[in-house]
């Protein structure tokens, strides 16, 4: 069931995702967009990271739509990027989650990783790939060959990581997403983790990437996009 790409990452059975990068204070972002943070030339490294800003103190706001891990709960994973440039300091390099006080997602393993820890009960066709908080039940093997056991246990983020709400609809092969967030966020480290839309006469630069059932391979927009308020 596993079909990995050349770097060992899933390119077939993964969730659909969207990444939206907003410039906070990163030199060169306006000209290069999210490519300014993409470092693909680290010899011997095959991690899903390799994203970081080039100078200490520079950060990028990252809105990460994850259509299995967070979207079913109406959330976008609110993340950010800083200048951490090695996997020993952080396995995802500069990619980090905003502050949270609870919630999140975990792989559906039991303690010794010999099988699943939880399942949905009653079973849910809509939540086939993830365990919902409202249906979360200790795993009992009532499955038959061909059934799908959810691989992820999800719970709504709490705190600043839950700043972004969303709704999505999959219809005829197309995702339609609506995303909303307060113009100005508050809380610990909001000034370095979130873009602040505090001047509606200003233009805000962003980049976008789309992942089609892919862990790290993605389509991206070459040019920097701009948000203008009217």
Coordinates of C-alpha atoms in Angstrom, one line a residue:
X1 CA 0.0 0.0 0.0
X2 CA 3.0 2.3 0.2
X3 CA 4.2 4.2 -2.8
X4 CA 6.9 6.6 -1.8
X5 CA 8.7 9.2 -3.9
X6 CA 12.5 9.3 -4.4
X7 CA 12.9 11.0 -1.0
X8 CA 10.8 8.5 0.8
X9 CA 7.6 10.6 1.1
X10 CA 4.1 9.6 0.3
X11 CA 2.9 10.8 -3.1
X12 CA -0.2 8.6 -3.6
X13 CA -2.2 8.1 -0.4
X14 CA -1.6 11.3 1.4
X15 CA -4.2 14.0 2.1
X16 CA -4.9 17.0 -0.1
X17 CA -3.3 20.2 1.3
X18 CA -2.9 23.9 0.5
X19 CA -0.1 26.1 1.9
X20 CA -0.4 29.8 2.0
X21 CA 2.7 31.8 2.9
X22 CA 2.3 35.4 4.1
X23 CA 5.2 37.7 4.4
X24 CA 5.8 39.2 7.9
X25 CA 9.3 40.7 7.6
X26 CA 11.3 38.5 5.3
X27 CA 13.8 40.2 2.9
X28 CA 13.2 39.2 -0.7
X29 CA 9.7 37.7 -0.2
X30 CA 8.0 40.4 -2.2
X31 CA 10.2 39.6 -5.2
X32 CA 10.5 35.8 -4.9
X33 CA 7.4 34.7 -2.9
X34 CA 7.5 31.5 -0.9
X35 CA 10.5 30.3 -2.9
X36 CA 12.7 32.6 -0.8
X37 CA 12.3 30.0 2.0
X38 CA 12.8 26.8 -0.1
X39 CA 16.2 25.2 0.3
X40 CA 16.5 22.1 -1.8
X41 CA 20.3 21.9 -2.0
X42 CA 21.2 20.5 1.4
X43 CA 23.4 17.5 0.7
X44 CA 22.1 14.2 2.1
X45 CA 18.9 15.6 3.5
X46 CA 15.6 14.0 2.5
X47 CA 13.3 15.5 5.2
X48 CA 10.0 17.1 4.5
X49 CA 11.4 20.3 6.0
X50 CA 14.2 22.4 4.3
X51 CA 12.0 25.5 4.7
X52 CA 13.5 28.4 6.5
X53 CA 14.1 32.1 6.2
X54 CA 17.6 33.4 5.5
X55 CA 18.2 35.7 8.3
X56 CA 17.7 35.6 12.1
X57 CA 14.5 37.4 13.2
X58 CA 12.8 36.9 9.8
X59 CA 9.5 35.1 9.9
X60 CA 6.7 34.0 7.5
X61 CA 3.1 33.2 8.4
X62 CA 2.0 29.8 7.1
X63 CA -1.6 28.8 6.7
X64 CA -1.7 25.1 6.2
X65 CA -4.9 23.5 5.0
X66 CA -4.8 19.8 5.9
X67 CA -7.9 18.1 4.5
X68 CA -7.7 15.1 6.9
X69 CA -5.9 16.3 10.0
X70 CA -7.6 19.7 10.5
X71 CA -10.2 20.6 7.9
X72 CA -12.9 18.1 9.2
X73 CA -12.9 20.2 12.4
X74 CA -13.2 23.5 10.6
X75 CA -9.6 24.6 11.1
X76 CA -6.5 25.6 9.2
X77 CA -3.3 24.6 10.9
X78 CA -1.8 28.0 11.8
X79 CA 2.0 27.7 11.5
X80 CA 5.0 29.9 10.9
X81 CA 8.5 29.8 9.6
X82 CA 11.7 31.2 11.1
X83 CA 15.4 30.9 10.3
X84 CA 16.1 27.5 12.0
X85 CA 18.3 26.0 9.3
X86 CA 19.2 22.5 10.5
X87 CA 17.2 19.4 11.4
X88 CA 19.1 18.8 14.6
X89 CA 17.6 21.9 16.1
X90 CA 14.1 21.2 14.6
X91 CA 13.3 18.2 12.4
X92 CA 11.2 20.4 10.2
X93 CA 13.8 23.1 10.0
X94 CA 12.1 26.5 10.1
X95 CA 8.5 25.2 9.9
X96 CA 6.8 25.3 13.3
X97 CA 3.3 25.4 14.7
X98 CA 1.9 28.5 16.4
X99 CA 1.5 28.4 20.1
X100 CA -1.3 26.1 21.3
X101 CA -2.9 25.2 24.6
X102 CA -4.5 21.9 23.5
X103 CA -5.7 19.8 20.7
X104 CA -4.0 18.6 17.6
X105 CA -3.5 15.3 15.7
X106 CA -1.6 12.1 16.3
X107 CA -1.0 8.8 14.5
X108 CA -3.5 6.2 15.5
X109 CA -1.1 3.7 17.2
X110 CA -1.5 1.9 20.4
X111 CA 1.2 2.2 23.1
X112 CA 3.5 -0.5 21.6
X113 CA 2.6 0.4 18.0
X114 CA 1.3 -3.1 17.3
X115 CA -2.1 -1.9 16.1
X116 CA -4.6 1.0 16.2
X117 CA -5.5 2.7 19.5
X118 CA -8.9 4.1 18.5
X119 CA -11.8 3.8 16.1
X120 CA -15.0 5.7 15.3
X121 CA -18.1 4.2 16.8
X122 CA -20.5 4.0 15.4
X123 CA -18.5 3.8 12.1
X124 CA -18.6 6.9 9.9
X125 CA -18.4 6.9 6.1
X126 CA -17.5 10.6 6.2
X127 CA -14.7 10.1 8.8
X128 CA -13.2 7.0 7.2
X129 CA -9.6 8.2 7.4
X130 CA -9.6 9.9 10.8
X131 CA -11.0 9.4 14.3
X132 CA -13.3 12.2 15.4
X133 CA -13.4 13.4 19.0
X134 CA -17.2 12.8 19.2
X135 CA -16.8 9.1 17.9
X136 CA -13.5 8.2 19.5
X137 CA -13.6 4.7 21.0
X138 CA -10.9 2.3 22.1
X139 CA -10.1 0.0 19.2
X140 CA -11.9 -3.3 18.9
X141 CA -11.2 -5.5 15.8
X142 CA -14.6 -5.6 14.2
X143 CA -13.1 -4.9 10.8
X144 CA -13.2 -7.3 7.8
X145 CA -10.8 -7.4 4.8
X146 CA -11.1 -4.3 2.7
X147 CA -12.3 -2.1 5.5
X148 CA -10.4 1.1 6.3
X149 CA -9.1 1.8 9.8
X150 CA -8.5 5.5 10.5
X151 CA -4.9 6.4 10.5
X152 CA -5.1 9.7 12.4
X153 CA -6.7 10.8 15.6
X154 CA -7.8 14.4 15.4
X155 CA -8.8 17.0 17.9
X156 CA -9.4 20.8 17.5
X157 CA -6.5 23.0 18.3
X158 CA -6.9 25.5 21.1
X159 CA -5.0 28.7 21.5
X160 CA -3.3 30.8 18.8
X161 CA -2.8 27.8 16.6
X162 CA -6.6 27.7 16.2
X163 CA -6.8 31.3 14.8
X164 CA -7.9 30.3 11.3
X165 CA -11.3 28.8 10.5
X166 CA -12.3 27.2 7.3
X167 CA -15.0 25.3 5.4
X168 CA -14.3 23.1 2.4
X169 CA -16.4 21.3 -0.2
X170 CA -15.2 18.6 -2.6
X171 CA -17.4 18.4 -5.7
X172 CA -16.7 16.9 -9.1
X173 CA -13.0 16.7 -8.5
X174 CA -12.6 20.3 -7.3
X175 CA -12.0 21.7 -3.8
X176 CA -13.7 24.9 -2.9
X177 CA -12.4 26.5 0.3
X178 CA -13.5 29.5 2.4
X179 CA -11.0 30.7 5.1
X180 CA -11.4 33.4 7.7
X181 CA -9.2 34.9 10.4
X182 CA -9.3 38.1 12.4
X183 CA -7.4 40.9 10.7
X184 CA -5.3 41.4 13.8
X185 CA -4.4 38.5 16.1
X186 CA -3.3 38.7 19.8
X187 CA -1.7 36.3 22.2
X188 CA 1.8 35.2 22.9
X189 CA 4.2 35.7 20.0
X190 CA 1.5 36.8 17.6
X191 CA 3.7 39.6 16.3
X192 CA 6.3 37.1 15.0
X193 CA 4.0 34.2 14.1
X194 CA 1.1 35.9 12.3
X195 CA 0.8 38.4 9.5
X196 CA -1.1 41.4 10.9
X197 CA -3.6 43.1 8.6
X198 CA -3.5 46.3 10.6
X199 CA -3.3 48.7 7.7
X200 CA -6.0 48.3 5.1
X201 CA -4.3 50.7 2.7
X202 CA -1.3 48.4 2.5
X203 CA -0.6 45.6 0.1
X204 CA 0.2 42.1 1.6
X205 CA 2.4 39.7 -0.3
X206 CA 1.7 35.9 -0.3
X207 CA 2.5 32.7 -2.1
X208 CA 0.4 29.5 -2.5
X209 CA 1.2 25.8 -3.0
X210 CA -1.3 22.9 -3.7
X211 CA -0.6 19.3 -2.7
X212 CA -2.6 16.6 -4.6
X213 CA -2.6 13.6 -2.3
X214 CA 1.0 14.4 -1.7
X215 CA 3.2 14.7 1.4
X216 CA 5.8 17.2 0.0
X217 CA 5.5 17.3 -3.8
X218 CA 3.3 20.3 -4.8
X219 CA 2.3 22.7 -7.4
X220 CA 3.2 26.3 -6.7
X221 CA 2.8 29.8 -8.1
X222 CA 6.0 31.3 -9.5
X223 CA 5.0 34.9 -9.0
X224 CA 4.2 36.6 -5.7
X225 CA 0.5 37.3 -5.2
X226 CA -0.8 40.4 -3.5
X227 CA -3.8 41.0 -1.3
X228 CA -5.4 44.5 -1.5
X229 CA -8.3 45.6 0.6
X230 CA -11.1 47.5 -1.0

